[in-house]
Structures are given as structure tokens and as C-alpha cells.
């Protein structure tokens, strides 16, 4: 393991808003000026490198991960030594003063950093993050909970903070008919041969967008969801990010391929009534062949069997489940967190 390197594990922030204007749901937060988003990202210490949109939401590839803007919610996911939580105050300000919108829920998640001592405040510890969140979010978000979901692998604990007002339950009421879930996958110890596909040839003369498209096709990432519109970007000399858009559902991939601290993440939303999760999981495992992998699924009720499909999908591919933890969050749904390691590794 390297003494120091690029931190692949992302921090993820999801904010939900509401407003009294009936036309709010048509555009809402998407009406924020790009300059305002740039100022938010400046506080986080990252920039936009590529963007795409459809009739449902806008997706931005960042210099450190991704940003998704829906009419009623914003999702920001950043890696490295970014200061993600510093985006909350400016986002609340712009939403309230420019659009007349009020924050009604907040969710923050992350794994365990590979290089925790390199993280700046407030990401110096989960305790510091929770304290910062408690002091930053409005008092009307009174249903709050912070939890560290453990595993047998110290490198893959799952940190969750949620806060909602009494009336908001985004994971329970956004679309009851389709029972949506959010799946976050974190992978370390990538297969070295597969990881090399995320290095660019020296002086290839291509733009980041062009090189990203090549990586998407070379690795088979475009086959995870053939229906998705993909916005991809390859960094120089290595690294890769992708946002996928399929209707109102997003997916995103980020890869840090350097040997010694290789990391990849995959995140998507879907419906628990679909069987796509098995196909998606198997494609992701085939693309990266991780030595260790964690899967977090957030949904309205963990009593549904979607989390059981995870193990049945990946264990035939040489991974063994080592741990499974469940927790419920007030007005914010349930989380099931599982870890897997390659069968070639000792238990």
C-alpha cells in the first residue's frame, strides 16, 4: 500500500428542496445559473470538465467526480481532498434567495478513506463531519441520525448521516409505484491488467472527451446500460469518469487505476421491481475484478429482497460475502451494506 496517493473514495451529498411555486417542479434547481454552480464547486475545490442534460436532469462530470441537478434535488459526489460539505451553505443560499426553495432533507455518505490523514477539515473524521453537518443544516431538519455501518474489512466501513423535516421522506414517496433504490459500489485492489485500460497512451493527442469515449468502449462500460446516454472523460495520464442518463435515472463511474491504491466506484438508481441489478452487478465486476468490494443499497424498506440479489449476482464470479449490516434512518429509508472479497483472499 502506498504511503500517500490520490484518494479514490468519494464523499456523497444529496440535498432535497421544496417550493410553493407550482411551476417549481418543471425546472426548479435546474434554473440555477452556471456561475452559481461554479461558485459552489469552487468552495468544494473542483471544476466542471464536461456536461450533458435531458428533459429530466443535468449531469456534470467534475475534475473530482460528479454533480447531478434535478428540479427537486442535487447530488454531488467528489473524491480526492475536496471539501464537499462546504457546498451546503452556498447551495442553501442560492436555492432560497434565487429560487425561493427550502431545504427539506440531507443525506451524506462515504466509505473509509484510503488516506484519512490527508483529508482537510471538515473531513478529518466522521465525528468532525457530523458536527459540521449539525451546525450547517437548518433546524427544521429535525429527524437526524448518524451511523457507521461496520464490516469485517476495516477498509470498507460505511458512514451515513441523514436529516429530514417531518414532512419529507424522499426515498419513501418519490415514486412509490416503482420502489426506487440507490446502489453505491466501492471497489479496491482492481485487477492490474484491467486497471491498465484506464491509462492513456503518452501524447495520444486526444481530448479528455475523446479519450474517455475510447475507454468506455474498450472496457465494456457502454454495455452496462446500452440505453444510457453517456458523458465520459479520461484524465491525463490516467483516471476516468462517466455519467450515464437513462430517462430520469442516472449512473456514474469513477476510476483511480494506480497500482497500490487502485479504486473504482459505480453508482446508479433503479427500481426494485426490475431484474437489471443482477446484470449491472455482473458487468461491473467483470470490468474491474476487484479484490474487495462493498455494496450499499438505500431504499424505502430493507424488507424487500433486493439486497439478497447482490450476493447471488456476484458470488458466482469469485466473490464471497464477508459481512452484511442493516440500518434504518428516520424519514430517509433503510440502508443495507454488504462487503465482498475475492475467494483467493483469506477470510
Coordinates of C-alpha atoms in Angstrom, one line a residue:
X1 CA 0.0 0.0 0.0
X2 CA 1.3 3.4 -1.0
X3 CA 2.2 5.8 1.8
X4 CA 0.3 8.6 0.0
X5 CA -1.6 8.8 -3.2
X6 CA -4.8 10.1 -4.8
X7 CA -7.9 9.4 -2.6
X8 CA -10.4 7.5 -4.7
X9 CA -13.1 7.0 -2.1
X10 CA -15.8 9.7 -2.7
X11 CA -17.9 11.8 -0.4
X12 CA -21.5 12.0 -1.5
X13 CA -24.1 14.6 -0.6
X14 CA -27.8 14.6 -1.6
X15 CA -30.0 17.6 -0.9
X16 CA -33.8 17.7 -1.5
X17 CA -35.7 21.0 -1.7
X18 CA -39.3 22.1 -2.0
X19 CA -41.1 25.3 -3.0
X20 CA -44.6 26.9 -3.1
X21 CA -44.4 27.8 -6.8
X22 CA -46.4 25.2 -8.8
X23 CA -44.0 25.6 -11.8
X24 CA -41.1 24.7 -9.5
X25 CA -41.3 21.0 -10.4
X26 CA -40.8 21.8 -14.1
X27 CA -37.3 23.2 -13.7
X28 CA -36.6 24.1 -10.1
X29 CA -33.0 23.8 -9.2
X30 CA -32.1 23.5 -12.9
X31 CA -32.7 27.2 -13.1
X32 CA -29.6 27.9 -11.1
X33 CA -27.2 29.9 -13.2
X34 CA -24.0 28.0 -14.2
X35 CA -22.0 30.8 -12.5
X36 CA -23.7 29.9 -9.2
X37 CA -22.8 26.3 -9.6
X38 CA -19.2 27.2 -10.3
X39 CA -19.1 29.2 -7.1
X40 CA -20.4 26.2 -5.2
X41 CA -17.8 23.9 -6.7
X42 CA -15.1 26.5 -6.0
X43 CA -15.9 26.1 -2.3
X44 CA -15.6 22.4 -2.8
X45 CA -12.4 22.8 -4.8
X46 CA -13.3 21.2 -8.1
X47 CA -14.5 22.2 -11.5
X48 CA -16.7 21.1 -14.4
X49 CA -15.0 19.3 -17.2
X50 CA -18.0 18.0 -19.2
X51 CA -21.7 18.2 -19.1
X52 CA -24.9 16.8 -20.6
X53 CA -28.6 17.2 -19.9
X54 CA -32.0 15.7 -20.9
X55 CA -35.6 16.6 -20.1
X56 CA -35.3 15.3 -16.5
X57 CA -31.9 16.5 -15.1
X58 CA -28.5 17.8 -15.8
X59 CA -25.3 15.8 -15.3
X60 CA -21.8 17.3 -14.9
X61 CA -18.5 15.4 -14.9
X62 CA -16.2 17.1 -12.4
X63 CA -12.5 17.3 -12.1
X64 CA -13.2 15.2 -9.0
X65 CA -16.3 13.0 -9.7
X66 CA -19.9 14.2 -10.5
X67 CA -22.8 16.6 -10.0
X68 CA -26.4 15.9 -10.8
X69 CA -29.1 18.6 -10.7
X70 CA -32.8 17.7 -10.7
X71 CA -35.7 20.1 -10.2
X72 CA -36.1 19.0 -6.6
X73 CA -32.7 17.6 -5.6
X74 CA -28.9 18.0 -6.1
X75 CA -26.4 15.2 -5.8
X76 CA -22.7 16.0 -5.5
X77 CA -20.0 13.3 -5.4
X78 CA -16.4 14.3 -5.0
X79 CA -13.1 12.4 -4.4
X80 CA -9.5 13.4 -3.6
X81 CA -9.1 16.1 -0.9
X82 CA -12.2 18.1 -1.8
X83 CA -14.3 19.7 0.9
X84 CA -17.7 18.6 -0.2
X85 CA -19.6 19.7 2.9
X86 CA -18.7 23.3 2.2
X87 CA -21.1 23.2 -0.7
X88 CA -24.1 23.1 1.7
X89 CA -24.2 26.8 2.7
X90 CA -23.9 28.3 -0.8
X91 CA -26.5 25.8 -2.2
X92 CA -29.0 26.7 0.5
X93 CA -28.4 30.4 -0.1
X94 CA -28.8 30.2 -3.9
X95 CA -31.8 27.9 -3.7
X96 CA -33.5 30.2 -1.2
X97 CA -32.6 33.6 -2.4
X98 CA -32.6 33.0 -6.2
X99 CA -35.4 30.4 -6.5
X100 CA -37.4 30.6 -3.3
X101 CA -36.7 27.0 -2.4
X102 CA -36.3 25.4 1.1
X103 CA -34.1 22.5 2.1
X104 CA -36.1 19.6 3.4
X105 CA -33.7 16.7 3.5
X106 CA -29.9 16.0 3.5
X107 CA -28.0 12.7 3.1
X108 CA -24.3 12.3 3.4
X109 CA -22.5 9.0 2.7
X110 CA -18.9 7.9 2.3
X111 CA -16.7 4.8 2.7
X112 CA -13.4 4.6 4.6
X113 CA -10.7 6.8 3.2
X114 CA -7.5 5.1 2.0
X115 CA -5.5 8.2 3.1
X116 CA -7.6 9.6 6.0
X117 CA -4.7 11.8 7.3
X118 CA -4.6 13.7 4.0
X119 CA -8.2 14.9 4.3
X120 CA -8.8 18.6 5.2
X121 CA -11.4 19.8 7.6
X122 CA -14.3 19.1 8.0
X123 CA -13.5 15.7 6.6
X124 CA -10.8 14.9 9.1
X125 CA -13.1 12.4 10.8
X126 CA -16.7 11.3 10.7
X127 CA -17.2 13.0 14.1
X128 CA -16.0 16.3 12.6
X129 CA -18.2 15.8 9.5
X130 CA -21.3 15.2 11.7
X131 CA -20.6 18.2 13.8
X132 CA -20.2 20.4 10.7
X133 CA -23.4 19.0 9.3
X134 CA -25.3 19.6 12.5
X135 CA -24.1 23.2 12.6
X136 CA -24.8 23.9 8.9
X137 CA -28.2 22.4 8.1
X138 CA -31.4 24.3 9.1
X139 CA -33.1 23.5 12.4
X140 CA -36.3 22.4 10.6
X141 CA -34.4 19.2 9.6
X142 CA -35.1 17.7 13.0
X143 CA -35.2 14.0 12.1
X144 CA -31.5 13.3 12.3
X145 CA -29.2 10.2 12.5
X146 CA -25.5 9.4 12.1
X147 CA -24.2 5.9 11.8
X148 CA -21.1 4.0 10.9
X149 CA -22.0 0.6 9.4
X150 CA -19.2 -1.8 10.1
X151 CA -17.8 -4.7 8.2
X152 CA -15.1 -7.4 8.7
X153 CA -12.9 -5.3 6.4
X154 CA -11.7 -2.1 8.2
X155 CA -11.1 -0.5 4.7
X156 CA -14.8 -0.7 3.8
X157 CA -16.9 0.7 6.7
X158 CA -19.9 2.8 5.6
X159 CA -20.6 6.3 7.0
X160 CA -24.2 7.7 6.8
X161 CA -25.8 10.9 8.1
X162 CA -29.4 11.8 7.3
X163 CA -31.5 14.7 8.3
X164 CA -35.1 15.4 7.2
X165 CA -38.0 17.6 8.2
X166 CA -41.2 15.9 9.5
X167 CA -43.0 16.0 6.1
X168 CA -40.2 14.8 3.8
X169 CA -39.3 11.2 3.1
X170 CA -37.7 11.2 -0.4
X171 CA -36.9 7.5 -0.5
X172 CA -40.4 6.6 0.5
X173 CA -42.5 8.9 -1.6
X174 CA -40.7 10.0 -4.7
X175 CA -42.1 7.1 -6.7
X176 CA -44.0 4.5 -4.6
X177 CA -45.1 2.5 -7.7
X178 CA -41.5 1.7 -8.8
X179 CA -40.0 1.5 -5.3
X180 CA -36.7 3.2 -6.2
X181 CA -33.3 2.3 -4.8
X182 CA -29.9 3.9 -4.9
X183 CA -26.9 1.5 -5.2
X184 CA -23.3 2.6 -4.3
X185 CA -20.5 0.3 -5.1
X186 CA -16.9 0.9 -3.9
X187 CA -14.1 -1.4 -5.2
X188 CA -10.4 -1.6 -4.3
X189 CA -7.5 -3.8 -5.4
X190 CA -8.6 -3.7 -9.0
X191 CA -7.2 -6.4 -11.4
X192 CA -4.0 -4.8 -12.6
X193 CA -4.5 -5.8 -16.3
X194 CA -8.0 -4.3 -16.3
X195 CA -6.9 -1.2 -14.5
X196 CA -4.3 -0.5 -17.2
X197 CA -7.1 0.2 -19.6
X198 CA -7.7 3.4 -17.7
X199 CA -4.3 4.8 -18.5
X200 CA -3.9 7.0 -21.6
X201 CA -1.0 6.4 -24.1
X202 CA 1.7 9.0 -23.8
X203 CA 1.0 12.1 -26.0
X204 CA -2.1 10.5 -27.6
X205 CA -3.1 13.9 -28.9
X206 CA -6.8 13.3 -27.9
X207 CA -9.1 15.5 -25.8
X208 CA -10.3 14.2 -22.5
X209 CA -13.8 13.6 -24.0
X210 CA -12.4 11.7 -27.0
X211 CA -10.1 9.5 -24.9
X212 CA -12.9 8.9 -22.4
X213 CA -15.2 7.6 -25.2
X214 CA -12.4 5.2 -26.2
X215 CA -12.1 3.9 -22.6
X216 CA -15.9 3.5 -22.3
X217 CA -15.9 1.2 -25.4
X218 CA -12.6 -0.6 -24.7
X219 CA -13.7 -1.6 -21.2
X220 CA -17.3 -2.5 -21.9
X221 CA -18.7 0.2 -19.7
X222 CA -21.1 1.1 -22.5
X223 CA -22.6 -2.3 -22.2
X224 CA -23.7 -1.9 -18.5
X225 CA -26.8 0.0 -19.8
X226 CA -26.9 0.2 -23.6
X227 CA -29.8 2.6 -23.4
X228 CA -28.0 5.2 -21.4
X229 CA -26.6 8.5 -22.8
X230 CA -23.0 8.6 -21.7
X231 CA -20.9 11.6 -20.9
X232 CA -17.4 10.4 -20.3
X233 CA -13.9 11.9 -19.6
X234 CA -10.4 10.4 -19.4
X235 CA -7.8 12.2 -17.3
X236 CA -4.1 12.5 -18.2
X237 CA -2.1 10.4 -17.6
X238 CA -4.8 8.1 -16.0
X239 CA -8.2 8.1 -14.4
X240 CA -11.7 8.0 -15.8
X241 CA -15.2 9.4 -15.0
X242 CA -18.6 8.7 -16.6
X243 CA -22.1 9.9 -16.1
X244 CA -25.0 8.0 -17.7
X245 CA -28.5 9.2 -18.3
X246 CA -31.5 6.9 -18.9
X247 CA -34.7 8.9 -18.6
X248 CA -34.8 10.2 -15.0
X249 CA -32.3 7.7 -13.8
X250 CA -28.5 8.4 -13.5
X251 CA -25.5 6.2 -13.2
X252 CA -21.9 7.2 -12.6
X253 CA -18.4 5.6 -12.6
X254 CA -15.1 6.9 -11.3
X255 CA -11.7 5.1 -11.6
X256 CA -8.4 5.7 -9.9
X257 CA -6.3 2.9 -11.5
X258 CA -2.8 3.4 -9.9
X259 CA -1.3 0.3 -8.5
X260 CA -1.2 0.2 -4.7
X261 CA -4.3 2.3 -4.2
X262 CA -6.5 1.4 -7.2
X263 CA -10.1 2.2 -6.7
X264 CA -13.3 2.3 -8.7
X265 CA -16.9 3.2 -7.9
X266 CA -20.2 2.6 -9.5
X267 CA -23.5 4.2 -8.5
X268 CA -27.0 4.0 -10.0
X269 CA -30.6 4.3 -9.2
X270 CA -33.2 1.8 -10.3
X271 CA -36.4 0.0 -9.4
X272 CA -36.5 -3.0 -7.0
X273 CA -39.1 -4.5 -9.3
X274 CA -36.6 -4.8 -12.1
X275 CA -34.0 -7.6 -12.6
X276 CA -31.5 -5.2 -14.1
X277 CA -29.5 -5.1 -10.8
X278 CA -28.1 -8.6 -11.5
X279 CA -26.9 -7.7 -15.0
X280 CA -25.4 -4.4 -13.7
X281 CA -23.5 -6.0 -10.9
X282 CA -22.1 -8.8 -13.0
X283 CA -21.0 -6.3 -15.7
X284 CA -19.3 -4.1 -13.1
X285 CA -17.4 -7.0 -11.5
X286 CA -16.3 -8.2 -14.9
X287 CA -15.0 -4.8 -15.8
X288 CA -12.9 -4.3 -12.7
X289 CA -12.4 -7.7 -11.0
X290 CA -11.9 -6.1 -7.5
X291 CA -10.1 -7.8 -4.6
X292 CA -12.5 -6.1 -2.2
X293 CA -15.9 -4.6 -2.9
X294 CA -18.7 -3.0 -0.8
X295 CA -22.3 -2.5 -1.9
X296 CA -24.6 -0.1 -0.2
X297 CA -28.3 -0.1 -1.2
X298 CA -30.7 2.6 0.1
X299 CA -34.4 2.1 -0.4
X300 CA -37.7 2.7 1.4
X301 CA -37.8 -0.7 3.2
X302 CA -35.0 -3.2 3.6
X303 CA -37.6 -6.0 4.0
X304 CA -37.7 -6.2 0.2
X305 CA -35.3 -8.7 -1.2
X306 CA -33.2 -6.5 -3.5
X307 CA -30.2 -6.8 -1.2
X308 CA -30.3 -10.6 -1.4
X309 CA -29.9 -10.4 -5.1
X310 CA -26.5 -8.8 -4.7
X311 CA -24.8 -11.9 -3.3
X312 CA -26.5 -14.2 -5.8
X313 CA -25.2 -12.0 -8.6
X314 CA -21.6 -11.6 -7.7
X315 CA -20.7 -14.8 -5.7
X316 CA -20.6 -17.0 -8.9
X317 CA -18.0 -14.5 -10.2
X318 CA -15.5 -15.4 -7.5
X319 CA -16.5 -13.0 -4.7
X320 CA -17.6 -14.1 -1.2
X321 CA -19.8 -12.1 1.1
X322 CA -17.9 -11.3 4.3
X323 CA -20.4 -9.1 6.1
X324 CA -23.9 -7.6 5.9
X325 CA -25.3 -4.8 8.1
X326 CA -28.7 -3.1 8.0
X327 CA -29.9 0.2 9.5
X328 CA -33.0 2.4 9.3
X329 CA -32.9 6.2 9.2
X330 CA -35.9 8.4 10.2
X331 CA -37.8 9.7 7.2
X332 CA -34.9 8.6 5.0
X333 CA -35.4 5.0 4.3
X334 CA -33.2 2.0 5.0
X335 CA -29.6 1.1 4.2
X336 CA -28.2 -2.4 3.6
X337 CA -24.4 -2.5 3.5
X338 CA -22.5 -5.6 2.3
X339 CA -18.8 -6.4 1.7
X340 CA -17.3 -9.0 -0.5
X341 CA -13.7 -10.2 -1.1
X342 CA -12.2 -12.3 -3.8
X343 CA -12.2 -16.0 -2.9
X344 CA -8.5 -16.1 -3.5
X345 CA -8.1 -13.9 -0.4
X346 CA -8.1 -15.3 3.1
X347 CA -11.2 -14.8 5.2

